[in-house]
């Protein structure tokens, strides 16, 4: 269907050298978009670019620190000048740190805030101020079921994803009148490198399968349909929405 076709559009996906970001980038490419990958690890980033290019996808790579406002502004200016206007942004870069709240290191708290919240504001603002004069654009922030639900040992992460949820709503409130759609994708529990320790823990996996109505972990390719929907014309009147892809975990006690 043409309303899901992303042919000719340029998408930037932060934190996309692996994991959910890579899966989203690949899905957008399969829908026709040209994709700019981003990450701080240049070697891993180039590996990801080469893999997607080998599959025939139109893909570029730009390594910059999404927690550095000046680096973000310079990178977006360069992308727009050298590759083209960013029409789709996925703010995916994220970090996790697990520790008891009463012992949670201040340094880890600061890293979580910078990576999970500051980057969404910095990249979102840099891209939006270029989208606004053009009168259209898609910004999708990657939130989490932890924007709604807490679990022991990850309270600061939960706080950051709650902030992403509300920043998404605020962005939509400010920018919808300019023709932008700003929404969030809320993954549940997926088999990713970020969750590797949990996937390998039989007790946690058993708990998760019992807690989730679908009865299993999610596979990363199951995020692609929702990602393409939010990036395409199919969501032209969807704004400030958090789309949870979680096997029903946020719907059930």
PDB file of C-alpha atoms in Angstrom:
ATOM      1  CA  UNK A   1       0.000   0.000   0.000  1.00  0.00           C
ATOM      2  CA  UNK A   2       1.355   3.410  -0.993  1.00  0.00           C
ATOM      3  CA  UNK A   3       0.605   4.992   2.394  1.00  0.00           C
ATOM      4  CA  UNK A   4       3.296   2.737   3.930  1.00  0.00           C
ATOM      5  CA  UNK A   5       5.851   3.376   1.162  1.00  0.00           C
ATOM      6  CA  UNK A   6       8.966   5.250   2.319  1.00  0.00           C
ATOM      7  CA  UNK A   7      10.683   5.384  -1.064  1.00  0.00           C
ATOM      8  CA  UNK A   8      12.718   8.559  -1.518  1.00  0.00           C
ATOM      9  CA  UNK A   9      12.676   9.538   2.151  1.00  0.00           C
ATOM     10  CA  UNK A  10      15.732   9.965   4.333  1.00  0.00           C
ATOM     11  CA  UNK A  11      15.628   8.478   7.829  1.00  0.00           C
ATOM     12  CA  UNK A  12      18.106   8.980  10.649  1.00  0.00           C
ATOM     13  CA  UNK A  13      18.152   6.282  13.329  1.00  0.00           C
ATOM     14  CA  UNK A  14      20.300   7.004  16.378  1.00  0.00           C
ATOM     15  CA  UNK A  15      21.974   4.145  18.198  1.00  0.00           C
ATOM     16  CA  UNK A  16      21.503   1.905  15.170  1.00  0.00           C
ATOM     17  CA  UNK A  17      24.737  -0.054  14.867  1.00  0.00           C
ATOM     18  CA  UNK A  18      23.064  -3.006  16.626  1.00  0.00           C
ATOM     19  CA  UNK A  19      19.979  -4.139  18.518  1.00  0.00           C
ATOM     20  CA  UNK A  20      16.586  -2.487  18.133  1.00  0.00           C
ATOM     21  CA  UNK A  21      18.051   0.481  16.263  1.00  0.00           C
ATOM     22  CA  UNK A  22      19.605  -1.779  13.640  1.00  0.00           C
ATOM     23  CA  UNK A  23      16.347  -3.725  13.240  1.00  0.00           C
ATOM     24  CA  UNK A  24      14.400  -0.474  12.775  1.00  0.00           C
ATOM     25  CA  UNK A  25      16.943   0.839  10.268  1.00  0.00           C
ATOM     26  CA  UNK A  26      16.726  -2.364   8.289  1.00  0.00           C
ATOM     27  CA  UNK A  27      12.920  -2.271   8.335  1.00  0.00           C
ATOM     28  CA  UNK A  28      12.804   1.321   7.132  1.00  0.00           C
ATOM     29  CA  UNK A  29      15.214   0.415   4.341  1.00  0.00           C
ATOM     30  CA  UNK A  30      13.014  -2.488   3.305  1.00  0.00           C
ATOM     31  CA  UNK A  31      10.104  -0.017   3.086  1.00  0.00           C
ATOM     32  CA  UNK A  32      12.139   2.092   0.650  1.00  0.00           C
ATOM     33  CA  UNK A  33      13.856   4.699   2.820  1.00  0.00           C
ATOM     34  CA  UNK A  34      17.464   5.759   2.592  1.00  0.00           C
ATOM     35  CA  UNK A  35      18.854   5.387   6.102  1.00  0.00           C
ATOM     36  CA  UNK A  36      21.586   7.149   8.055  1.00  0.00           C
ATOM     37  CA  UNK A  37      22.953   4.939  10.818  1.00  0.00           C
ATOM     38  CA  UNK A  38      24.398   6.492  13.945  1.00  0.00           C
ATOM     39  CA  UNK A  39      26.556   5.248  16.797  1.00  0.00           C
ATOM     40  CA  UNK A  40      29.640   6.149  18.809  1.00  0.00           C
ATOM     41  CA  UNK A  41      31.551   2.937  18.043  1.00  0.00           C
ATOM     42  CA  UNK A  42      32.903   3.651  14.553  1.00  0.00           C
ATOM     43  CA  UNK A  43      33.999   0.056  13.938  1.00  0.00           C
ATOM     44  CA  UNK A  44      30.607  -1.415  14.868  1.00  0.00           C
ATOM     45  CA  UNK A  45      28.853   1.323  12.897  1.00  0.00           C
ATOM     46  CA  UNK A  46      30.824   0.580   9.743  1.00  0.00           C
ATOM     47  CA  UNK A  47      30.135  -3.135  10.175  1.00  0.00           C
ATOM     48  CA  UNK A  48      26.393  -2.418  10.350  1.00  0.00           C
ATOM     49  CA  UNK A  49      26.555  -0.147   7.299  1.00  0.00           C
ATOM     50  CA  UNK A  50      28.448  -2.765   5.319  1.00  0.00           C
ATOM     51  CA  UNK A  51      25.950  -5.503   6.201  1.00  0.00           C
ATOM     52  CA  UNK A  52      22.959  -3.445   5.107  1.00  0.00           C
ATOM     53  CA  UNK A  53      24.729  -2.245   1.960  1.00  0.00           C
ATOM     54  CA  UNK A  54      25.550  -5.844   1.062  1.00  0.00           C
ATOM     55  CA  UNK A  55      21.821  -6.585   1.189  1.00  0.00           C
ATOM     56  CA  UNK A  56      21.169  -3.807  -1.326  1.00  0.00           C
ATOM     57  CA  UNK A  57      19.940  -1.120   1.060  1.00  0.00           C
ATOM     58  CA  UNK A  58      20.699   2.585   0.594  1.00  0.00           C
ATOM     59  CA  UNK A  59      22.534   3.371   3.793  1.00  0.00           C
ATOM     60  CA  UNK A  60      24.992   5.909   5.179  1.00  0.00           C
ATOM     61  CA  UNK A  61      26.788   6.083   8.517  1.00  0.00           C
ATOM     62  CA  UNK A  62      27.550   9.065  10.735  1.00  0.00           C
ATOM     63  CA  UNK A  63      29.316   8.651  14.063  1.00  0.00           C
ATOM     64  CA  UNK A  64      28.510  11.412  16.540  1.00  0.00           C
ATOM     65  CA  UNK A  65      27.730  11.678  20.239  1.00  0.00           C
ATOM     66  CA  UNK A  66      23.988  12.238  20.670  1.00  0.00           C
ATOM     67  CA  UNK A  67      24.571  13.539  24.212  1.00  0.00           C
ATOM     68  CA  UNK A  68      26.695  16.435  22.929  1.00  0.00           C
ATOM     69  CA  UNK A  69      24.474  19.290  21.715  1.00  0.00           C
ATOM     70  CA  UNK A  70      27.164  20.913  19.563  1.00  0.00           C
ATOM     71  CA  UNK A  71      28.154  17.607  17.974  1.00  0.00           C
ATOM     72  CA  UNK A  72      24.489  16.882  17.226  1.00  0.00           C
ATOM     73  CA  UNK A  73      23.911  20.268  15.574  1.00  0.00           C
ATOM     74  CA  UNK A  74      27.035  19.903  13.446  1.00  0.00           C
ATOM     75  CA  UNK A  75      26.121  16.353  12.419  1.00  0.00           C
ATOM     76  CA  UNK A  76      22.544  17.198  11.415  1.00  0.00           C
ATOM     77  CA  UNK A  77      23.782  20.190   9.399  1.00  0.00           C
ATOM     78  CA  UNK A  78      26.296  17.931   7.642  1.00  0.00           C
ATOM     79  CA  UNK A  79      23.737  15.209   6.907  1.00  0.00           C
ATOM     80  CA  UNK A  80      21.295  17.713   5.429  1.00  0.00           C
ATOM     81  CA  UNK A  81      24.013  19.348   3.318  1.00  0.00           C
ATOM     82  CA  UNK A  82      25.687  16.170   2.066  1.00  0.00           C
ATOM     83  CA  UNK A  83      22.906  13.543   1.929  1.00  0.00           C
ATOM     84  CA  UNK A  84      19.571  15.347   2.061  1.00  0.00           C
ATOM     85  CA  UNK A  85      16.807  16.580   4.358  1.00  0.00           C
ATOM     86  CA  UNK A  86      15.995  14.309   7.274  1.00  0.00           C
ATOM     87  CA  UNK A  87      12.304  13.451   6.913  1.00  0.00           C
ATOM     88  CA  UNK A  88      12.173  10.658   9.491  1.00  0.00           C
ATOM     89  CA  UNK A  89      13.979  10.583  12.840  1.00  0.00           C
ATOM     90  CA  UNK A  90      14.071   7.620  15.194  1.00  0.00           C
ATOM     91  CA  UNK A  91      15.518   8.692  18.549  1.00  0.00           C
ATOM     92  CA  UNK A  92      16.600   5.208  19.546  1.00  0.00           C
ATOM     93  CA  UNK A  93      19.915   5.676  21.392  1.00  0.00           C
ATOM     94  CA  UNK A  94      19.526   4.312  24.892  1.00  0.00           C
ATOM     95  CA  UNK A  95      21.345   2.908  27.888  1.00  0.00           C
ATOM     96  CA  UNK A  96      20.470   0.588  30.761  1.00  0.00           C
ATOM     97  CA  UNK A  97      22.101   0.159  34.184  1.00  0.00           C
ATOM     98  CA  UNK A  98      20.791  -2.250  36.792  1.00  0.00           C
ATOM     99  CA  UNK A  99      21.468  -1.763  40.505  1.00  0.00           C
ATOM    100  CA  UNK A 100      19.509  -1.466  43.765  1.00  0.00           C
ATOM    101  CA  UNK A 101      18.110   2.060  43.961  1.00  0.00           C
ATOM    102  CA  UNK A 102      19.649   2.767  47.368  1.00  0.00           C
ATOM    103  CA  UNK A 103      23.085   1.896  45.944  1.00  0.00           C
ATOM    104  CA  UNK A 104      22.642   3.304  42.432  1.00  0.00           C
ATOM    105  CA  UNK A 105      25.848   5.133  41.369  1.00  0.00           C
ATOM    106  CA  UNK A 106      25.454   8.840  40.688  1.00  0.00           C
ATOM    107  CA  UNK A 107      27.675   8.473  37.616  1.00  0.00           C
ATOM    108  CA  UNK A 108      25.310   5.872  36.159  1.00  0.00           C
ATOM    109  CA  UNK A 109      22.322   8.135  36.888  1.00  0.00           C
ATOM    110  CA  UNK A 110      23.975  10.965  34.961  1.00  0.00           C
ATOM    111  CA  UNK A 111      24.837   8.687  32.016  1.00  0.00           C
ATOM    112  CA  UNK A 112      21.274   7.401  31.863  1.00  0.00           C
ATOM    113  CA  UNK A 113      19.820  10.914  31.846  1.00  0.00           C
ATOM    114  CA  UNK A 114      22.224  12.087  29.153  1.00  0.00           C
ATOM    115  CA  UNK A 115      21.762   9.108  26.852  1.00  0.00           C
ATOM    116  CA  UNK A 116      18.063   8.440  27.344  1.00  0.00           C
ATOM    117  CA  UNK A 117      16.673  11.972  27.746  1.00  0.00           C
ATOM    118  CA  UNK A 118      19.164  14.621  26.603  1.00  0.00           C
ATOM    119  CA  UNK A 119      19.742  12.888  23.271  1.00  0.00           C
ATOM    120  CA  UNK A 120      16.020  12.848  22.496  1.00  0.00           C
ATOM    121  CA  UNK A 121      15.823  16.595  23.136  1.00  0.00           C
ATOM    122  CA  UNK A 122      19.077  17.471  21.338  1.00  0.00           C
ATOM    123  CA  UNK A 123      18.526  15.431  18.167  1.00  0.00           C
ATOM    124  CA  UNK A 124      14.789  16.070  18.139  1.00  0.00           C
ATOM    125  CA  UNK A 125      15.276  19.835  18.324  1.00  0.00           C
ATOM    126  CA  UNK A 126      18.053  19.917  15.724  1.00  0.00           C
ATOM    127  CA  UNK A 127      15.951  17.942  13.250  1.00  0.00           C
ATOM    128  CA  UNK A 128      12.618  19.623  14.029  1.00  0.00           C
ATOM    129  CA  UNK A 129      13.850  23.154  13.420  1.00  0.00           C
ATOM    130  CA  UNK A 130      14.724  22.038   9.890  1.00  0.00           C
ATOM    131  CA  UNK A 131      11.493  20.110   9.375  1.00  0.00           C
ATOM    132  CA  UNK A 132       9.282  22.993  10.502  1.00  0.00           C
ATOM    133  CA  UNK A 133      10.041  25.326   7.551  1.00  0.00           C
ATOM    134  CA  UNK A 134       9.419  22.391   5.196  1.00  0.00           C
ATOM    135  CA  UNK A 135       6.007  21.759   6.775  1.00  0.00           C
ATOM    136  CA  UNK A 136       6.364  18.020   7.343  1.00  0.00           C
ATOM    137  CA  UNK A 137       8.383  15.399   9.172  1.00  0.00           C
ATOM    138  CA  UNK A 138       8.227  12.330  11.391  1.00  0.00           C
ATOM    139  CA  UNK A 139       9.905  12.068  14.778  1.00  0.00           C
ATOM    140  CA  UNK A 140       9.624   8.768  16.606  1.00  0.00           C
ATOM    141  CA  UNK A 141      11.164   8.472  20.062  1.00  0.00           C
ATOM    142  CA  UNK A 142      11.883   4.995  21.382  1.00  0.00           C
ATOM    143  CA  UNK A 143      10.344   4.688  24.826  1.00  0.00           C
ATOM    144  CA  UNK A 144       9.665   1.414  26.651  1.00  0.00           C
ATOM    145  CA  UNK A 145       7.035  -0.416  28.668  1.00  0.00           C
ATOM    146  CA  UNK A 146       9.070   0.992  31.564  1.00  0.00           C
ATOM    147  CA  UNK A 147       7.408   4.329  30.781  1.00  0.00           C
ATOM    148  CA  UNK A 148       4.364   2.703  32.415  1.00  0.00           C
ATOM    149  CA  UNK A 149       5.715  -0.097  34.600  1.00  0.00           C
ATOM    150  CA  UNK A 150       8.508  -0.345  37.156  1.00  0.00           C
ATOM    151  CA  UNK A 151      10.609  -3.342  38.097  1.00  0.00           C
ATOM    152  CA  UNK A 152      13.189  -3.761  40.896  1.00  0.00           C
ATOM    153  CA  UNK A 153      16.697  -2.534  40.096  1.00  0.00           C
ATOM    154  CA  UNK A 154      15.881  -0.186  37.204  1.00  0.00           C
ATOM    155  CA  UNK A 155      14.096   2.785  38.792  1.00  0.00           C
ATOM    156  CA  UNK A 156      16.351   5.403  37.117  1.00  0.00           C
ATOM    157  CA  UNK A 157      15.841   3.783  33.700  1.00  0.00           C
ATOM    158  CA  UNK A 158      12.102   3.807  34.339  1.00  0.00           C
ATOM    159  CA  UNK A 159      12.311   7.521  35.170  1.00  0.00           C
ATOM    160  CA  UNK A 160      14.139   8.277  31.916  1.00  0.00           C
ATOM    161  CA  UNK A 161      11.630   6.403  29.796  1.00  0.00           C
ATOM    162  CA  UNK A 162       8.766   8.142  31.571  1.00  0.00           C
ATOM    163  CA  UNK A 163      10.463  11.386  30.590  1.00  0.00           C
ATOM    164  CA  UNK A 164      10.708  10.248  26.962  1.00  0.00           C
ATOM    165  CA  UNK A 165       6.987   9.516  27.000  1.00  0.00           C
ATOM    166  CA  UNK A 166       6.111  12.996  28.233  1.00  0.00           C
ATOM    167  CA  UNK A 167       8.688  14.738  26.040  1.00  0.00           C
ATOM    168  CA  UNK A 168       7.055  13.003  23.073  1.00  0.00           C
ATOM    169  CA  UNK A 169       3.683  14.407  24.052  1.00  0.00           C
ATOM    170  CA  UNK A 170       5.224  17.855  24.531  1.00  0.00           C
ATOM    171  CA  UNK A 171       6.953  17.754  21.147  1.00  0.00           C
ATOM    172  CA  UNK A 172       3.679  16.797  19.476  1.00  0.00           C
ATOM    173  CA  UNK A 173       1.867  19.602  21.273  1.00  0.00           C
ATOM    174  CA  UNK A 174       4.392  22.193  20.055  1.00  0.00           C
ATOM    175  CA  UNK A 175       5.146  20.880  16.577  1.00  0.00           C
ATOM    176  CA  UNK A 176       1.972  19.250  15.234  1.00  0.00           C
ATOM    177  CA  UNK A 177       0.712  22.603  13.993  1.00  0.00           C
ATOM    178  CA  UNK A 178       3.790  22.786  11.757  1.00  0.00           C
ATOM    179  CA  UNK A 179       2.934  19.534   9.994  1.00  0.00           C
ATOM    180  CA  UNK A 180       5.117  17.214  12.095  1.00  0.00           C
ATOM    181  CA  UNK A 181       3.970  13.956  13.648  1.00  0.00           C
ATOM    182  CA  UNK A 182       5.801  13.085  16.869  1.00  0.00           C
ATOM    183  CA  UNK A 183       5.096   9.724  18.451  1.00  0.00           C
ATOM    184  CA  UNK A 184       6.894   7.063  20.441  1.00  0.00           C
ATOM    185  CA  UNK A 185       7.488   3.367  19.992  1.00  0.00           C
ATOM    186  CA  UNK A 186       7.297   1.457  23.282  1.00  0.00           C
ATOM    187  CA  UNK A 187       8.998  -1.941  23.038  1.00  0.00           C
ATOM    188  CA  UNK A 188       8.265  -4.598  25.614  1.00  0.00           C
ATOM    189  CA  UNK A 189      10.770  -7.342  26.370  1.00  0.00           C
ATOM    190  CA  UNK A 190      12.733  -8.218  23.244  1.00  0.00           C
ATOM    191  CA  UNK A 191      15.685 -10.492  22.680  1.00  0.00           C
ATOM    192  CA  UNK A 192      18.407  -7.833  22.373  1.00  0.00           C
ATOM    193  CA  UNK A 193      21.984  -7.405  23.532  1.00  0.00           C
ATOM    194  CA  UNK A 194      20.697  -4.978  26.167  1.00  0.00           C
ATOM    195  CA  UNK A 195      18.581  -7.802  27.608  1.00  0.00           C
ATOM    196  CA  UNK A 196      21.109 -10.597  27.080  1.00  0.00           C
ATOM    197  CA  UNK A 197      21.550 -11.276  30.802  1.00  0.00           C
ATOM    198  CA  UNK A 198      17.785 -11.491  31.310  1.00  0.00           C
ATOM    199  CA  UNK A 199      17.269 -13.750  28.299  1.00  0.00           C
ATOM    200  CA  UNK A 200      19.949 -16.091  29.678  1.00  0.00           C
ATOM    201  CA  UNK A 201      18.313 -16.187  33.125  1.00  0.00           C
ATOM    202  CA  UNK A 202      15.828 -19.099  33.122  1.00  0.00           C
ATOM    203  CA  UNK A 203      14.020 -17.774  36.204  1.00  0.00           C
ATOM    204  CA  UNK A 204      13.473 -14.350  34.644  1.00  0.00           C
ATOM    205  CA  UNK A 205      12.399 -15.807  31.304  1.00  0.00           C
ATOM    206  CA  UNK A 206       9.904 -18.066  33.075  1.00  0.00           C
ATOM    207  CA  UNK A 207       8.530 -15.073  34.994  1.00  0.00           C
ATOM    208  CA  UNK A 208       8.295 -12.974  31.822  1.00  0.00           C
ATOM    209  CA  UNK A 209       6.502 -15.675  29.861  1.00  0.00           C
ATOM    210  CA  UNK A 210       3.969 -15.994  32.658  1.00  0.00           C
ATOM    211  CA  UNK A 211       3.590 -12.207  33.047  1.00  0.00           C
ATOM    212  CA  UNK A 212       3.149 -11.481  29.317  1.00  0.00           C
ATOM    213  CA  UNK A 213      -0.236 -12.421  27.780  1.00  0.00           C
ATOM    214  CA  UNK A 214       1.537 -13.520  24.579  1.00  0.00           C
ATOM    215  CA  UNK A 215       3.619 -15.883  26.722  1.00  0.00           C
ATOM    216  CA  UNK A 216       7.038 -15.156  25.210  1.00  0.00           C
ATOM    217  CA  UNK A 217       9.853 -12.727  24.461  1.00  0.00           C
ATOM    218  CA  UNK A 218       9.442 -10.479  21.431  1.00  0.00           C
ATOM    219  CA  UNK A 219      11.550 -10.895  18.311  1.00  0.00           C
ATOM    220  CA  UNK A 220      13.090  -7.702  16.954  1.00  0.00           C
ATOM    221  CA  UNK A 221      11.532  -8.025  13.506  1.00  0.00           C
ATOM    222  CA  UNK A 222       8.147  -7.691  15.241  1.00  0.00           C
ATOM    223  CA  UNK A 223       8.921  -4.001  15.784  1.00  0.00           C
ATOM    224  CA  UNK A 224       9.254  -3.254  12.081  1.00  0.00           C
ATOM    225  CA  UNK A 225       5.563  -2.969  11.228  1.00  0.00           C
ATOM    226  CA  UNK A 226       4.937  -0.447  13.991  1.00  0.00           C
ATOM    227  CA  UNK A 227       8.087   1.484  13.058  1.00  0.00           C
ATOM    228  CA  UNK A 228       7.087   1.735   9.395  1.00  0.00           C
ATOM    229  CA  UNK A 229       3.539   2.748  10.358  1.00  0.00           C
ATOM    230  CA  UNK A 230       4.771   5.628  12.527  1.00  0.00           C
ATOM    231  CA  UNK A 231       7.292   6.718   9.863  1.00  0.00           C
ATOM    232  CA  UNK A 232       4.824   6.655   6.967  1.00  0.00           C
ATOM    233  CA  UNK A 233       1.814   8.565   5.686  1.00  0.00           C
ATOM    234  CA  UNK A 234      -0.372   5.890   7.295  1.00  0.00           C
ATOM    235  CA  UNK A 235       0.042   7.763  10.611  1.00  0.00           C
ATOM    236  CA  UNK A 236      -0.613  11.261   9.220  1.00  0.00           C
ATOM    237  CA  UNK A 237      -3.159  12.101  11.980  1.00  0.00           C
ATOM    238  CA  UNK A 238      -1.429  10.235  14.805  1.00  0.00           C
ATOM    239  CA  UNK A 239       0.356  12.611  17.167  1.00  0.00           C
ATOM    240  CA  UNK A 240       1.647  12.352  20.731  1.00  0.00           C
ATOM    241  CA  UNK A 241       0.866   8.625  20.817  1.00  0.00           C
ATOM    242  CA  UNK A 242       2.912   5.912  22.536  1.00  0.00           C
ATOM    243  CA  UNK A 243       2.583   2.690  20.541  1.00  0.00           C
ATOM    244  CA  UNK A 244       3.430  -0.233  22.820  1.00  0.00           C
ATOM    245  CA  UNK A 245       4.643  -3.377  21.093  1.00  0.00           C
ATOM    246  CA  UNK A 246       4.800  -5.624  24.127  1.00  0.00           C
ATOM    247  CA  UNK A 247       2.754  -8.792  23.754  1.00  0.00           C
ATOM    248  CA  UNK A 248       0.099  -7.252  25.998  1.00  0.00           C
ATOM    249  CA  UNK A 249       2.212  -6.749  29.110  1.00  0.00           C
ATOM    250  CA  UNK A 250       0.973  -3.180  29.705  1.00  0.00           C
ATOM    251  CA  UNK A 251      -2.648  -4.329  29.337  1.00  0.00           C
ATOM    252  CA  UNK A 252      -2.564  -6.984  32.016  1.00  0.00           C
ATOM    253  CA  UNK A 253      -2.019  -7.342  35.752  1.00  0.00           C
TER     254      UNK A 253
END
